[in-house]
XYZ file of C-alpha atoms in Angstrom:
292
model
C 4.448 -39.170 -92.327
C 8.326 -39.810 -90.942
C 9.810 -37.331 -87.937
C 12.584 -38.244 -85.924
C 11.232 -39.069 -82.794
C 9.639 -42.154 -84.592
C 12.175 -43.768 -86.548
C 15.704 -45.060 -85.041
C 18.319 -42.740 -86.042
C 21.800 -44.219 -87.739
C 24.985 -43.289 -85.758
C 27.527 -41.728 -88.283
C 29.847 -39.038 -88.552
C 27.832 -36.105 -88.547
C 28.535 -32.186 -89.608
C 27.813 -29.051 -87.700
C 24.257 -27.635 -87.632
C 22.825 -24.341 -86.163
C 20.501 -24.654 -83.580
C 18.052 -21.494 -84.298
C 14.564 -21.829 -82.726
C 12.143 -23.695 -85.160
C 14.500 -23.571 -87.814
C 13.536 -26.877 -90.722
C 17.342 -25.927 -92.324
C 18.637 -29.127 -93.310
C 22.566 -27.719 -94.669
C 25.456 -27.785 -92.350
C 27.153 -24.319 -91.546
C 30.666 -25.704 -91.011
C 33.766 -24.459 -93.440
C 33.323 -27.110 -96.090
C 29.526 -25.688 -96.480
C 31.233 -22.264 -97.216
C 32.642 -23.249 -99.565
C 30.562 -25.322 -101.177
C 28.016 -22.566 -101.104
C 30.990 -20.077 -103.193
C 31.699 -22.976 -105.709
C 27.525 -22.638 -106.091
C 27.415 -19.120 -106.552
C 29.785 -19.195 -109.407
C 28.353 -22.460 -110.792
C 25.134 -19.981 -111.384
C 26.683 -16.639 -112.367
C 28.563 -18.753 -115.113
C 25.160 -20.212 -116.434
C 23.743 -16.187 -116.194
C 26.351 -15.106 -118.244
C 28.167 -12.986 -114.964
C 24.507 -11.642 -114.501
C 24.178 -10.883 -110.509
C 21.237 -8.628 -110.672
C 18.179 -9.209 -113.415
C 15.166 -7.197 -112.616
C 15.830 -3.341 -114.453
C 16.591 -1.407 -111.368
C 15.600 2.641 -111.535
C 18.694 4.589 -112.164
C 19.837 6.527 -108.797
C 23.128 7.285 -107.285
C 22.628 3.984 -105.048
C 20.848 1.257 -103.955
C 20.049 -0.312 -100.413
C 20.017 -3.756 -100.883
C 19.479 -6.802 -99.173
C 20.260 -10.652 -99.289
C 18.297 -12.519 -97.741
C 20.099 -16.137 -95.793
C 23.034 -14.646 -96.999
C 25.171 -17.327 -95.638
C 28.904 -16.937 -96.654
C 27.528 -13.548 -98.831
C 29.470 -14.782 -101.907
C 26.364 -12.843 -104.080
C 26.563 -10.055 -101.552
C 30.139 -9.153 -102.065
C 30.181 -9.308 -105.802
C 27.365 -6.960 -106.290
C 28.962 -4.674 -103.429
C 32.342 -4.740 -106.208
C 30.045 -3.854 -109.275
C 27.733 -1.024 -107.174
C 28.601 2.475 -106.701
C 30.565 2.242 -102.764
C 26.998 5.159 -102.165
C 25.366 1.396 -102.113
C 23.832 -0.119 -98.537
C 24.407 -3.396 -98.940
C 22.619 -5.466 -96.156
C 22.546 -9.994 -95.324
C 21.029 -11.552 -92.811
C 20.483 -15.251 -92.140
C 20.028 -17.350 -88.943
C 23.887 -18.313 -88.915
C 26.055 -15.795 -88.165
C 29.344 -18.403 -88.531
C 28.822 -18.955 -92.272
C 29.235 -14.741 -92.489
C 32.362 -13.808 -94.401
C 35.875 -12.512 -91.880
C 35.968 -9.401 -94.108
C 34.303 -6.957 -96.065
C 33.616 -3.312 -97.901
C 32.986 -0.630 -95.448
C 28.934 -0.446 -97.039
C 27.969 -4.380 -95.594
C 27.078 -5.446 -93.028
C 25.282 -8.550 -91.479
C 22.713 -9.411 -89.351
C 21.126 -12.838 -87.366
C 17.989 -12.813 -87.902
C 14.625 -15.043 -89.307
C 13.701 -13.994 -92.558
C 10.185 -14.916 -91.478
C 10.356 -11.823 -89.319
C 12.031 -9.165 -90.999
C 12.532 -5.913 -88.283
C 9.935 -3.388 -88.296
C 12.056 -0.621 -89.403
C 12.899 -2.131 -92.208
C 9.734 -1.301 -93.686
C 10.244 0.397 -97.772
C 13.434 -0.003 -96.779
C 15.176 -1.314 -100.017
C 15.402 -1.276 -103.296
C 16.334 -4.775 -104.234
C 16.152 -8.095 -102.253
C 17.865 -11.519 -103.166
C 16.946 -15.084 -102.450
C 18.560 -17.859 -103.866
C 18.022 -21.577 -103.041
C 15.803 -21.650 -99.713
C 14.364 -24.817 -100.458
C 16.289 -26.027 -98.247
C 14.871 -23.898 -95.337
C 11.644 -22.462 -95.626
C 7.669 -24.831 -94.713
C 5.370 -24.583 -97.297
C 3.317 -21.832 -94.363
C 6.797 -19.911 -94.622
C 6.830 -19.040 -98.055
C 4.154 -17.028 -98.179
C 4.935 -15.403 -94.488
C 8.871 -14.667 -96.086
C 7.683 -13.288 -98.908
C 4.516 -10.807 -97.612
C 7.684 -9.673 -95.587
C 9.881 -9.261 -98.937
C 7.117 -7.300 -100.375
C 6.823 -5.400 -97.200
C 10.824 -4.172 -96.447
C 10.910 -3.079 -100.271
C 10.256 0.494 -100.927
C 7.915 1.324 -103.558
C 8.554 -0.102 -107.469
C 11.397 -2.306 -105.290
C 12.527 -5.805 -106.633
C 12.990 -9.655 -105.519
C 14.788 -11.588 -106.900
C 14.917 -15.462 -106.555
C 17.085 -18.052 -107.793
C 16.355 -21.573 -106.679
C 16.774 -25.491 -108.729
C 14.030 -26.853 -110.507
C 14.602 -30.474 -111.772
C 17.155 -33.052 -112.895
C 17.397 -36.039 -114.687
C 19.846 -38.108 -115.499
C 18.718 -42.213 -114.527
C 17.829 -44.739 -112.298
C 19.773 -43.883 -109.694
C 18.322 -40.252 -110.215
C 14.782 -41.122 -109.349
C 15.320 -42.639 -106.375
C 18.068 -40.613 -104.971
C 14.812 -37.341 -105.547
C 12.285 -39.902 -104.000
C 14.496 -39.911 -100.654
C 15.278 -35.994 -101.257
C 10.781 -35.517 -101.267
C 10.769 -38.026 -98.210
C 13.031 -35.815 -96.343
C 11.612 -32.488 -97.014
C 7.723 -33.517 -96.686
C 9.532 -34.607 -93.189
C 10.223 -31.145 -92.283
C 7.406 -29.733 -94.601
C 9.669 -28.507 -96.800
C 9.381 -28.011 -101.106
C 11.460 -29.893 -102.700
C 9.924 -28.837 -106.325
C 9.605 -24.801 -104.682
C 10.451 -23.158 -107.948
C 7.126 -24.979 -109.486
C 5.131 -23.074 -107.346
C 6.819 -19.847 -107.267
C 5.164 -17.043 -109.881
C 1.853 -18.436 -107.992
C 3.200 -17.080 -104.409
C 4.981 -14.134 -105.883
C 0.664 -13.059 -107.145
C 0.066 -14.125 -104.112
C 2.279 -11.473 -101.849
C 0.633 -8.876 -104.773
C 4.541 -8.783 -106.966
C 3.799 -7.449 -110.216
C 6.290 -7.953 -113.410
C 6.912 -11.643 -112.289
C 9.549 -12.802 -115.204
C 11.970 -16.066 -114.851
C 14.744 -17.036 -116.664
C 16.080 -20.439 -116.891
C 18.987 -22.602 -117.865
C 19.647 -26.173 -117.764
C 23.229 -27.255 -116.869
C 24.788 -29.612 -117.462
C 26.721 -32.199 -114.995
C 28.032 -34.746 -117.079
C 32.252 -34.532 -117.935
C 34.317 -31.965 -117.757
C 31.835 -29.212 -118.824
C 29.450 -30.501 -116.105
C 31.925 -31.098 -113.225
C 31.702 -27.716 -111.301
C 27.693 -27.861 -111.690
C 28.191 -31.558 -110.522
C 30.312 -31.151 -107.495
C 28.321 -28.650 -106.184
C 24.764 -30.283 -106.569
C 26.892 -33.789 -105.426
C 28.318 -31.951 -102.116
C 24.677 -30.129 -101.192
C 23.311 -33.896 -101.278
C 25.832 -35.570 -99.466
C 25.820 -32.786 -96.357
C 21.967 -34.022 -95.882
C 23.438 -37.442 -94.178
C 22.864 -36.448 -90.976
C 19.324 -34.851 -91.471
C 18.321 -38.070 -93.433
C 20.419 -40.259 -91.032
C 18.686 -39.160 -87.998
C 15.356 -40.632 -89.596
C 16.279 -44.025 -89.847
C 17.762 -43.513 -93.498
C 13.272 -42.273 -94.481
C 13.400 -46.507 -95.795
C 16.252 -45.836 -98.439
C 19.689 -46.540 -97.002
C 20.281 -48.503 -93.333
C 23.841 -47.770 -92.468
C 26.547 -44.431 -93.249
C 28.049 -46.575 -96.211
C 24.850 -47.455 -97.789
C 24.283 -43.832 -98.168
C 27.746 -42.941 -99.180
C 27.727 -45.290 -101.748
C 24.015 -43.875 -102.828
C 26.042 -40.411 -103.494
C 28.695 -42.005 -104.765
C 26.588 -44.491 -107.914
C 24.820 -40.697 -108.704
C 28.071 -38.664 -109.257
C 28.317 -41.348 -111.429
C 25.344 -41.770 -113.544
C 25.472 -37.995 -113.591
C 29.547 -37.762 -114.544
C 28.427 -40.444 -117.108
C 25.041 -39.410 -118.892
C 25.482 -37.023 -121.581
C 22.575 -35.516 -121.172
C 22.302 -35.413 -117.478
C 20.731 -31.741 -116.566
C 19.071 -29.690 -113.618
C 17.589 -26.437 -114.240
C 18.678 -23.209 -111.489
C 14.996 -20.601 -112.406
C 16.242 -16.768 -111.573
C 12.825 -14.903 -110.884
C 12.197 -11.352 -110.546
C 8.733 -9.643 -109.122
C 8.570 -6.160 -108.512
C 6.271 -4.484 -106.113
C 3.838 -1.648 -106.841
C 5.060 1.797 -106.999
C 1.145 2.792 -105.505
C 0.925 0.259 -102.990
C 0.047 1.509 -99.579
C 1.576 -1.662 -97.558
C -0.166 -3.331 -94.719
C 1.796 -6.500 -94.733
């Protein structure tokens, strides 16, 4: 398996990434990425008919909500506008640079790893949301993270996970997907984690596991926002790929940029080009004695 220590890095114009210890995250943490993440939130929200909360939360006057890997908090701030002002909403992330500069008084943020949430959060939250952490969590960290989420949920509380599935368009997409697999494998990340999440949830002792899937068009004007979002994400992993010497797929920064230009053209011009998005949700049993 290729590693950063045994391949010659390719010179390139690097973006800003965080330096959290033992992080495997492959995306940047600059203002350009903040804007992309906001676009991504709107793309996913529109694909699911404007819905933000999928599980049937029990009726109560207020809720404790955690956004795991909150980033610029697009989802959390949107939810804050829908819930009562008595709701308490918190976001946790490795990088504070992504946090919004302004927030409602019932929204807060902290820097930390979702693999090790604070002990005092046990049985605290009614809902934990987590979206698109296939770019951050290794194979061994997925069970740890779901175990932590299970621990901090109140009995009867829900977890909600959003992850991308497969995408298809043509031969450029197939070659690009092979390059992403090589990158993800080098960091022990799971590009196809959406296929494993139901079993991971079962092993983490969640019940009532549900999934909703949408196929988002990538071609033409209809697919412009989804296309711009995911092409933006794929361009954003340039630095990790350059640091690994191009992984046998590209040899220069210019070649990488051209590859992504061709990918974007293929998506735009292929009428049936699509990308899957999955929303999983599952419940912590009400009769649990959580010892995780």
